[in-house]
Amino acid sequence: MVKEKGLRVMDRGAKARICFFVCLGILFSGVFLFLCTTELYNVSGGHNDRFFSADDLYYVEHFFGYDMDTSPRVIKHPLLIVAGWIFARAERIIFGEIGLKSHYQLIVATQILVFLLSAVYLERLLRKHFGLDWGSSLLMTGLYSASFSVIFYTFIGESYIISALIIIMSFYYAAEGKGVILTLLGVAAAGVTITNAFIWAIIAFFACPVSIKRRLGILISAGVLFCAVTYVSPVGKAFFSQIISGGIRSANNYSDSFTFSECLKRIFFAFFGSTMFFIHTANASPFGEFTGDAMSFVPSGSTVCVLAMVLWIILIGVGIYKGENKKLLIAPIAVLAFNLLLHGAVQYGLKEGFLYSLHHFPAQILAAAPCLGRWKGKKLCVAAVSVIIAAELWANIPGVLKMIELAGG
């Protein structure tokens, strides 16, 4: 904003940002209205794992159910289940009894708002704290918005788009040094997906520009508050009685043991492939179930996608190398490293690695951001980012249509 004769006049960048987000809202709303005309949300008689191991049917029927879910899943998403239960009850008060398809669509409509808010925070984070000009921050936000993981988890019922918002907001308020808000975000991060407490803790510790004593205070406060809120919530008893046994069972059930070379290939395609692009798929779930009535990503992709993946990794490397404020990059690098360790080296959930894309994709965006900063190679990097966005659209639009075809619409 600039002042002109005592009035506040909107500058060019502010106008561009408003135009960008209005267009983004219209675009995603238009896609949603189109999807509502297909069979994608008609899930009566359907099954989980139809798309990339996502449990969307369980999510919309039980997480967002009129009756509280107290299954073992409560150890992974305790406060999200409570929020979904409140959502379902409020929905019934406002709309009365509605069908499962309409219920699913209301959840997705809410997720579109969550996505838009995450995009707004990401753009502001890139511009205010990572020093990008408005054009570069919008370009990188466009890359985020066009990625397949963002598109998928916006339009399919799952928790990951909510996690992405919390992670991005945590990066933002950590950089702002807002300890109280950051503490509340820690409660939300663990409440939505319990393992995200570690991601939030990494951000809070490495990105918050306060003393170590205060950072430790934030970590402890968030942990205590989460335990207290969860304990008094309707899922408190189920959560605390199952957390240890359920955690061990989950680790045993979802840990893989691929060979070193196979592991590297799967890391490459899970972290830098399906996160952004609709790569090659198999006509079954990641565990070989529902043959012909499901799809899952395999560690393979078209030449276009593979070249774009390599280009993206190069941009991340350039961003880390050219970043003027190295301290600012510690948190994104640490978040990416944590995910690579957990889902890569340890191989927890590596077979269905696409599920965790939005737990590390914001960190990838922030690590690459300095490549669009003020240096002589910026124009080349702008061109590279533009090429990647074009590759995303080239791969992801047919991918969504393929999903619709599988759903029978």
Short mmCIF file of C-alpha atoms in Angstrom, two decimals:
data_model
loop_
_atom_site.label_atom_id
_atom_site.label_comp_id
_atom_site.label_asym_id
_atom_site.label_seq_id
_atom_site.Cartn_x
_atom_site.Cartn_y
_atom_site.Cartn_z
CA MET A 1 0.00 0.00 0.00
CA VAL A 2 1.21 3.54 -0.77
CA LYS A 3 -0.07 6.94 0.34
CA GLU A 4 -1.27 9.50 -2.18
CA LYS A 5 -2.61 12.86 -0.97
CA GLY A 6 -3.58 11.43 2.39
CA LEU A 7 -5.29 8.38 0.94
CA ARG A 8 -4.07 4.82 0.98
CA VAL A 9 -3.79 3.66 -2.61
CA MET A 10 -3.35 0.02 -3.52
CA ASP A 11 0.00 -0.66 -5.19
CA ARG A 12 0.49 -2.89 -8.21
CA GLY A 13 1.59 -5.86 -6.14
CA ALA A 14 -1.47 -5.71 -3.87
CA LYS A 15 -3.77 -5.57 -6.91
CA ALA A 16 -1.96 -8.52 -8.46
CA ARG A 17 -2.29 -10.56 -5.27
CA ILE A 18 -6.00 -9.86 -4.96
CA CYS A 19 -6.54 -10.75 -8.62
CA PHE A 20 -4.48 -13.94 -8.22
CA PHE A 21 -6.39 -15.24 -5.21
CA VAL A 22 -9.79 -14.29 -6.61
CA CYS A 23 -8.95 -16.17 -9.81
CA LEU A 24 -7.61 -19.10 -7.77
CA GLY A 25 -10.85 -19.22 -5.77
CA ILE A 26 -12.96 -19.10 -8.93
CA LEU A 27 -10.83 -21.79 -10.60
CA PHE A 28 -10.99 -24.23 -7.70
CA SER A 29 -14.71 -23.54 -7.20
CA GLY A 30 -15.29 -24.22 -10.89
CA VAL A 31 -13.37 -27.50 -10.71
CA PHE A 32 -15.41 -28.46 -7.64
CA LEU A 33 -18.72 -27.74 -9.40
CA PHE A 34 -17.56 -29.85 -12.32
CA LEU A 35 -16.55 -32.72 -10.03
CA CYS A 36 -19.97 -32.55 -8.38
CA THR A 37 -21.52 -33.46 -11.75
CA THR A 38 -19.46 -36.68 -11.87
CA GLU A 39 -19.64 -39.81 -9.75
CA LEU A 40 -16.51 -38.90 -7.77
CA TYR A 41 -18.47 -38.09 -4.60
CA ASN A 42 -21.08 -40.82 -5.03
CA VAL A 43 -19.37 -43.25 -2.67
CA SER A 44 -22.32 -45.38 -1.58
CA GLY A 45 -21.13 -48.97 -1.70
CA GLY A 46 -17.57 -47.85 -2.42
CA HIS A 47 -14.39 -48.66 -0.53
CA ASN A 48 -11.31 -47.03 0.96
CA ASP A 49 -8.02 -47.12 -0.90
CA ARG A 50 -9.63 -46.53 -4.30
CA PHE A 51 -7.26 -43.59 -4.83
CA PHE A 52 -3.61 -43.86 -3.68
CA SER A 53 -4.44 -45.48 -0.32
CA ALA A 54 -6.49 -42.47 0.84
CA ASP A 55 -9.22 -43.41 3.33
CA ASP A 56 -11.75 -40.88 2.11
CA LEU A 57 -14.84 -42.99 2.76
CA TYR A 58 -13.88 -43.63 6.37
CA TYR A 59 -12.93 -39.97 6.71
CA VAL A 60 -16.30 -38.58 5.59
CA GLU A 61 -18.42 -41.26 7.27
CA HIS A 62 -16.61 -41.63 10.61
CA PHE A 63 -14.19 -38.75 11.19
CA PHE A 64 -17.04 -36.44 10.15
CA GLY A 65 -19.73 -38.71 11.52
CA TYR A 66 -22.68 -37.82 13.72
CA ASP A 67 -21.45 -40.40 16.24
CA MET A 68 -17.97 -40.01 17.72
CA ASP A 69 -15.34 -42.33 16.25
CA THR A 70 -13.42 -44.15 19.01
CA SER A 71 -11.62 -46.70 16.82
CA PRO A 72 -7.80 -47.12 16.97
CA ARG A 73 -7.57 -44.34 14.35
CA VAL A 74 -8.20 -41.91 17.18
CA ILE A 75 -4.53 -42.17 18.19
CA LYS A 76 -3.49 -40.58 14.89
CA HIS A 77 -6.12 -37.84 14.59
CA PRO A 78 -7.63 -37.18 18.03
CA LEU A 79 -8.78 -33.56 17.83
CA LEU A 80 -9.62 -33.74 14.12
CA ILE A 81 -12.16 -36.45 14.96
CA VAL A 82 -13.69 -34.16 17.58
CA ALA A 83 -13.81 -31.28 15.09
CA GLY A 84 -15.37 -33.56 12.46
CA TRP A 85 -18.00 -34.72 14.95
CA ILE A 86 -18.89 -31.07 15.71
CA PHE A 87 -19.01 -30.36 11.94
CA ALA A 88 -21.43 -33.26 11.35
CA ARG A 89 -23.73 -32.18 14.18
CA ALA A 90 -23.72 -28.57 13.01
CA GLU A 91 -24.44 -29.77 9.47
CA ARG A 92 -27.49 -31.68 10.69
CA ILE A 93 -28.77 -28.67 12.61
CA ILE A 94 -28.40 -26.40 9.55
CA PHE A 95 -29.35 -28.74 6.69
CA GLY A 96 -31.18 -31.58 8.40
CA GLU A 97 -30.70 -35.14 7.16
CA ILE A 98 -28.70 -35.10 3.91
CA GLY A 99 -27.24 -37.87 1.79
CA LEU A 100 -23.66 -39.11 1.97
CA LYS A 101 -22.80 -37.50 -1.38
CA SER A 102 -23.95 -34.05 -0.20
CA HIS A 103 -22.15 -34.57 3.10
CA TYR A 104 -18.93 -35.38 1.21
CA GLN A 105 -19.37 -32.28 -0.96
CA LEU A 106 -19.80 -30.02 2.08
CA ILE A 107 -16.54 -31.34 3.50
CA VAL A 108 -14.72 -30.68 0.22
CA ALA A 109 -16.19 -27.17 0.02
CA THR A 110 -14.66 -26.52 3.44
CA GLN A 111 -11.34 -27.97 2.28
CA ILE A 112 -11.28 -25.51 -0.63
CA LEU A 113 -11.41 -22.69 1.90
CA VAL A 114 -8.60 -24.37 3.86
CA PHE A 115 -6.51 -24.59 0.68
CA LEU A 116 -7.09 -20.93 -0.20
CA LEU A 117 -6.05 -19.86 3.29
CA SER A 118 -2.88 -21.96 3.05
CA ALA A 119 -2.06 -20.35 -0.32
CA VAL A 120 -2.55 -16.87 1.16
CA TYR A 121 -0.24 -17.65 4.08
CA LEU A 122 2.36 -19.24 1.82
CA GLU A 123 2.48 -16.22 -0.49
CA ARG A 124 2.78 -13.84 2.44
CA LEU A 125 5.48 -16.00 4.04
CA LEU A 126 7.50 -16.05 0.81
CA ARG A 127 7.18 -12.30 0.33
CA LYS A 128 7.54 -11.06 3.89
CA HIS A 129 10.11 -13.43 5.37
CA PHE A 130 11.87 -15.01 2.39
CA GLY A 131 12.28 -11.70 0.57
CA LEU A 132 10.64 -12.57 -2.75
CA ASP A 133 9.01 -9.83 -4.78
CA TRP A 134 5.28 -10.13 -5.39
CA GLY A 135 5.70 -11.67 -8.83
CA SER A 136 8.04 -14.39 -7.60
CA SER A 137 5.93 -15.15 -4.52
CA LEU A 138 2.81 -15.55 -6.68
CA LEU A 139 4.71 -17.75 -9.14
CA MET A 140 5.86 -20.07 -6.35
CA THR A 141 2.34 -20.10 -4.86
CA GLY A 142 1.07 -21.05 -8.31
CA LEU A 143 3.50 -23.96 -8.39
CA TYR A 144 2.19 -25.08 -4.98
CA SER A 145 -1.45 -24.76 -6.10
CA ALA A 146 -0.93 -26.71 -9.35
CA SER A 147 0.80 -29.66 -7.65
CA PHE A 148 -1.09 -32.93 -7.74
CA SER A 149 -0.93 -33.47 -3.98
CA VAL A 150 -2.58 -30.10 -3.33
CA ILE A 151 -5.23 -30.70 -5.98
CA PHE A 152 -5.94 -34.22 -4.77
CA TYR A 153 -6.13 -33.45 -1.07
CA THR A 154 -8.28 -30.38 -1.68
CA PHE A 155 -10.94 -32.27 -3.64
CA ILE A 156 -10.78 -35.66 -1.87
CA GLY A 157 -11.81 -36.01 1.76
CA GLU A 158 -8.65 -36.43 3.86
CA SER A 159 -6.77 -34.60 6.60
CA TYR A 160 -3.66 -33.62 4.64
CA ILE A 161 -4.78 -30.24 3.27
CA ILE A 162 -5.52 -29.22 6.86
CA SER A 163 -2.06 -30.37 7.91
CA ALA A 164 -0.54 -28.31 5.10
CA LEU A 165 -2.29 -25.17 6.36
CA ILE A 166 -1.08 -25.76 9.93
CA ILE A 167 2.50 -26.40 8.78
CA ILE A 168 2.57 -23.27 6.60
CA MET A 169 1.04 -21.17 9.38
CA SER A 170 3.61 -22.60 11.80
CA PHE A 171 6.44 -21.50 9.50
CA TYR A 172 4.85 -18.05 9.24
CA TYR A 173 4.18 -17.41 12.93
CA ALA A 174 7.51 -18.93 13.96
CA ALA A 175 9.24 -16.40 11.70
CA GLU A 176 7.05 -13.71 13.28
CA GLY A 177 8.09 -14.84 16.76
CA LYS A 178 4.44 -15.18 17.85
CA GLY A 179 4.84 -17.67 20.68
CA VAL A 180 1.19 -17.89 21.76
CA ILE A 181 -0.15 -18.51 18.24
CA LEU A 182 2.68 -20.94 17.59
CA THR A 183 1.78 -22.87 20.74
CA LEU A 184 -1.86 -23.18 19.63
CA LEU A 185 -0.69 -24.34 16.22
CA GLY A 186 1.33 -27.04 17.95
CA VAL A 187 -1.83 -28.33 19.61
CA ALA A 188 -3.63 -28.24 16.24
CA ALA A 189 -0.77 -29.98 14.43
CA ALA A 190 -0.72 -32.91 16.85
CA GLY A 191 -4.51 -32.98 17.05
CA VAL A 192 -4.93 -33.30 13.30
CA THR A 193 -2.11 -35.83 12.78
CA ILE A 194 -0.13 -36.89 15.83
CA THR A 195 3.19 -37.39 14.00
CA ASN A 196 3.01 -33.80 12.79
CA ALA A 197 3.86 -32.80 16.35
CA PHE A 198 7.47 -33.58 15.38
CA ILE A 199 7.27 -31.44 12.23
CA TRP A 200 5.77 -28.58 14.22
CA ALA A 201 8.45 -28.96 16.92
CA ILE A 202 11.20 -28.74 14.29
CA ILE A 203 9.66 -25.53 12.91
CA ALA A 204 9.12 -24.01 16.35
CA PHE A 205 12.66 -24.76 17.48
CA PHE A 206 14.60 -23.78 14.35
CA ALA A 207 12.47 -20.99 12.84
CA CYS A 208 11.42 -18.96 15.89
CA PRO A 209 13.87 -16.03 16.41
CA VAL A 210 13.76 -16.05 20.22
CA SER A 211 16.03 -17.45 22.91
CA ILE A 212 16.44 -21.20 23.29
CA LYS A 213 14.77 -20.94 26.70
CA ARG A 214 11.64 -19.41 25.14
CA ARG A 215 11.63 -21.94 22.31
CA LEU A 216 11.77 -24.80 24.80
CA GLY A 217 8.98 -23.11 26.71
CA ILE A 218 6.85 -23.05 23.57
CA LEU A 219 7.51 -26.75 22.94
CA ILE A 220 6.66 -27.76 26.51
CA SER A 221 3.58 -25.51 26.65
CA ALA A 222 2.19 -26.95 23.44
CA GLY A 223 2.78 -30.51 24.63
CA VAL A 224 1.10 -29.93 27.98
CA LEU A 225 -1.82 -28.07 26.40
CA PHE A 226 -2.35 -30.79 23.79
CA CYS A 227 -2.45 -33.48 26.47
CA ALA A 228 -4.86 -31.43 28.58
CA VAL A 229 -7.22 -30.60 25.70
CA THR A 230 -7.19 -34.18 24.44
CA TYR A 231 -7.75 -35.58 27.93
CA VAL A 232 -10.92 -33.54 28.51
CA SER A 233 -12.19 -34.11 24.95
CA PRO A 234 -14.69 -36.88 24.12
CA VAL A 235 -11.85 -39.01 22.69
CA GLY A 236 -9.52 -38.59 25.66
CA LYS A 237 -10.05 -42.02 27.18
CA ALA A 238 -9.74 -43.84 23.84
CA PHE A 239 -6.62 -41.86 22.88
CA PHE A 240 -4.61 -42.37 26.06
CA SER A 241 -5.60 -46.02 26.43
CA GLN A 242 -4.48 -46.92 22.89
CA ILE A 243 -1.61 -44.56 22.09
CA ILE A 244 1.28 -46.91 22.98
CA SER A 245 -0.13 -50.20 21.67
CA GLY A 246 -1.59 -48.50 18.61
CA GLY A 247 1.67 -46.72 17.82
CA ILE A 248 3.64 -49.97 17.96
CA ARG A 249 1.06 -51.73 15.81
CA SER A 250 1.14 -48.95 13.22
CA ALA A 251 4.93 -49.02 13.05
CA ASN A 252 4.90 -52.77 12.48
CA ASN A 253 2.10 -52.72 9.89
CA TYR A 254 3.30 -49.86 7.70
CA SER A 255 7.09 -50.21 7.71
CA ASP A 256 8.60 -51.51 4.49
CA SER A 257 11.89 -53.27 3.77
CA PHE A 258 12.87 -52.45 0.20
CA THR A 259 16.40 -52.94 -1.08
CA PHE A 260 18.66 -49.90 -1.10
CA SER A 261 18.28 -49.23 -4.83
CA GLU A 262 14.50 -49.76 -4.75
CA CYS A 263 14.28 -47.49 -1.70
CA LEU A 264 16.14 -44.69 -3.47
CA LYS A 265 13.90 -44.99 -6.52
CA ARG A 266 10.75 -44.87 -4.40
CA ILE A 267 12.04 -41.87 -2.43
CA PHE A 268 12.76 -40.02 -5.68
CA PHE A 269 9.29 -40.61 -7.11
CA ALA A 270 7.36 -40.24 -3.83
CA PHE A 271 9.02 -37.03 -2.64
CA PHE A 272 9.67 -35.21 -5.91
CA GLY A 273 7.34 -37.01 -8.32
CA SER A 274 3.79 -37.76 -7.16
CA THR A 275 3.96 -34.82 -4.78
CA MET A 276 3.80 -32.52 -7.82
CA PHE A 277 2.83 -34.67 -10.79
CA PHE A 278 0.39 -37.43 -11.70
CA ILE A 279 3.02 -40.06 -12.50
CA HIS A 280 2.52 -43.67 -13.63
CA THR A 281 -0.10 -45.72 -11.80
CA ALA A 282 -1.13 -49.33 -11.16
CA ASN A 283 -4.75 -50.51 -11.25
CA ALA A 284 -4.76 -51.62 -7.61
CA SER A 285 -4.08 -50.24 -4.15
CA PRO A 286 -0.44 -49.91 -3.00
CA PHE A 287 -0.91 -53.28 -1.24
CA GLY A 288 -2.23 -55.04 -4.36
CA GLU A 289 -5.88 -54.99 -3.32
CA PHE A 290 -9.03 -54.00 -5.29
CA THR A 291 -7.49 -54.89 -8.66
CA GLY A 292 -9.26 -52.98 -11.42
CA ASP A 293 -11.18 -50.82 -8.92
CA ALA A 294 -8.36 -48.71 -7.48
CA MET A 295 -5.23 -46.85 -8.52
CA SER A 296 -1.89 -46.24 -6.89
CA PHE A 297 1.34 -44.57 -7.91
CA VAL A 298 4.33 -46.67 -8.92
CA PRO A 299 7.96 -45.44 -8.90
CA SER A 300 7.93 -44.49 -12.57
CA GLY A 301 6.93 -41.50 -14.65
CA SER A 302 6.94 -39.97 -18.11
CA THR A 303 10.08 -38.34 -19.46
CA VAL A 304 8.47 -34.92 -19.04
CA CYS A 305 7.74 -35.55 -15.36
CA VAL A 306 11.15 -37.05 -14.62
CA LEU A 307 12.94 -34.08 -16.23
CA ALA A 308 10.71 -31.68 -14.29
CA MET A 309 11.47 -33.58 -11.08
CA VAL A 310 15.21 -33.28 -11.67
CA LEU A 311 14.78 -29.58 -12.46
CA TRP A 312 12.87 -29.08 -9.21
CA ILE A 313 15.59 -30.80 -7.16
CA ILE A 314 18.17 -28.53 -8.83
CA LEU A 315 16.09 -25.47 -7.90
CA ILE A 316 15.93 -26.64 -4.28
CA GLY A 317 19.72 -27.00 -4.29
CA VAL A 318 20.16 -23.55 -5.86
CA GLY A 319 17.74 -22.03 -3.34
CA ILE A 320 19.65 -23.49 -0.40
CA TYR A 321 22.99 -22.42 -1.88
CA LYS A 322 21.90 -18.87 -2.80
CA GLY A 323 19.83 -18.18 0.30
CA GLU A 324 21.24 -15.11 2.03
CA ASN A 325 19.65 -15.90 5.39
CA LYS A 326 20.87 -19.43 6.08
CA LYS A 327 19.18 -19.49 9.50
CA LEU A 328 15.83 -19.05 7.79
CA LEU A 329 16.47 -22.17 5.72
CA ILE A 330 17.35 -24.44 8.64
CA ALA A 331 13.72 -25.22 9.51
CA PRO A 332 12.56 -26.14 5.95
CA ILE A 333 15.68 -28.26 5.44
CA ALA A 334 15.15 -29.96 8.81
CA VAL A 335 11.48 -30.70 8.03
CA LEU A 336 12.42 -32.19 4.67
CA ALA A 337 15.23 -34.19 6.29
CA PHE A 338 12.87 -35.52 8.98
CA ASN A 339 10.40 -36.74 6.36
CA LEU A 340 13.19 -38.27 4.28
CA LEU A 341 14.40 -40.09 7.38
CA LEU A 342 10.97 -41.30 8.53
CA HIS A 343 9.40 -42.20 5.20
CA GLY A 344 12.64 -42.79 3.29
CA ALA A 345 15.47 -44.28 5.34
CA VAL A 346 13.22 -45.88 7.97
CA GLN A 347 10.68 -46.71 5.21
CA TYR A 348 7.63 -46.02 7.34
CA GLY A 349 4.79 -45.84 4.82
CA LEU A 350 7.16 -45.62 1.86
CA LYS A 351 4.97 -47.94 -0.22
CA GLU A 352 2.18 -45.35 0.05
CA GLY A 353 4.50 -42.34 0.26
CA PHE A 354 2.12 -40.06 -1.65
CA LEU A 355 -0.05 -39.92 1.48
CA TYR A 356 2.57 -37.78 3.25
CA SER A 357 3.30 -35.34 0.41
CA LEU A 358 1.84 -32.28 2.09
CA HIS A 359 3.84 -32.95 5.25
CA HIS A 360 7.02 -31.95 3.41
CA PHE A 361 5.98 -30.08 0.24
CA PRO A 362 5.70 -26.66 1.97
CA ALA A 363 9.27 -27.17 3.20
CA GLN A 364 10.40 -27.92 -0.36
CA ILE A 365 8.78 -24.68 -1.56
CA LEU A 366 10.53 -22.65 1.14
CA ALA A 367 13.91 -24.33 0.52
CA ALA A 368 13.68 -23.51 -3.18
CA ALA A 369 12.32 -19.97 -2.66
CA PRO A 370 15.70 -18.13 -2.54
CA CYS A 371 16.39 -19.21 -6.14
CA LEU A 372 13.87 -16.49 -7.07
CA GLY A 373 15.60 -13.89 -4.90
CA ARG A 374 17.75 -10.99 -6.03
CA TRP A 375 20.63 -12.49 -7.99
CA LYS A 376 21.74 -12.62 -11.61
CA GLY A 377 20.38 -16.12 -12.22
CA LYS A 378 16.84 -15.23 -11.14
CA LYS A 379 15.40 -14.98 -14.68
CA LEU A 380 16.63 -18.46 -15.51
CA CYS A 381 15.04 -19.79 -12.31
CA VAL A 382 11.77 -18.00 -13.08
CA ALA A 383 11.75 -19.74 -16.46
CA ALA A 384 12.48 -23.08 -14.77
CA VAL A 385 9.62 -22.67 -12.28
CA SER A 386 7.30 -21.73 -15.16
CA VAL A 387 8.33 -24.90 -17.01
CA ILE A 388 7.58 -27.00 -13.91
CA ILE A 389 4.12 -25.41 -13.57
CA ALA A 390 3.45 -26.22 -17.24
CA ALA A 391 4.55 -29.82 -16.58
CA GLU A 392 2.21 -29.99 -13.57
CA LEU A 393 -0.76 -28.92 -15.66
CA TRP A 394 0.27 -31.26 -18.49
CA ALA A 395 0.37 -34.24 -16.12
CA ASN A 396 -2.34 -33.40 -13.58
CA ILE A 397 -5.33 -32.46 -15.73
CA PRO A 398 -5.37 -35.88 -17.48
CA GLY A 399 -4.70 -37.45 -14.07
CA VAL A 400 -7.84 -35.97 -12.55
CA LEU A 401 -9.86 -37.12 -15.58
CA LYS A 402 -8.45 -40.61 -15.08
CA MET A 403 -9.67 -40.54 -11.48
CA ILE A 404 -13.14 -39.50 -12.62
CA GLU A 405 -13.15 -42.38 -15.10
CA LEU A 406 -12.29 -44.85 -12.34
CA ALA A 407 -15.07 -43.42 -10.17
CA GLY A 408 -17.54 -44.12 -13.00
CA GLY A 409 -18.20 -40.49 -13.84
#
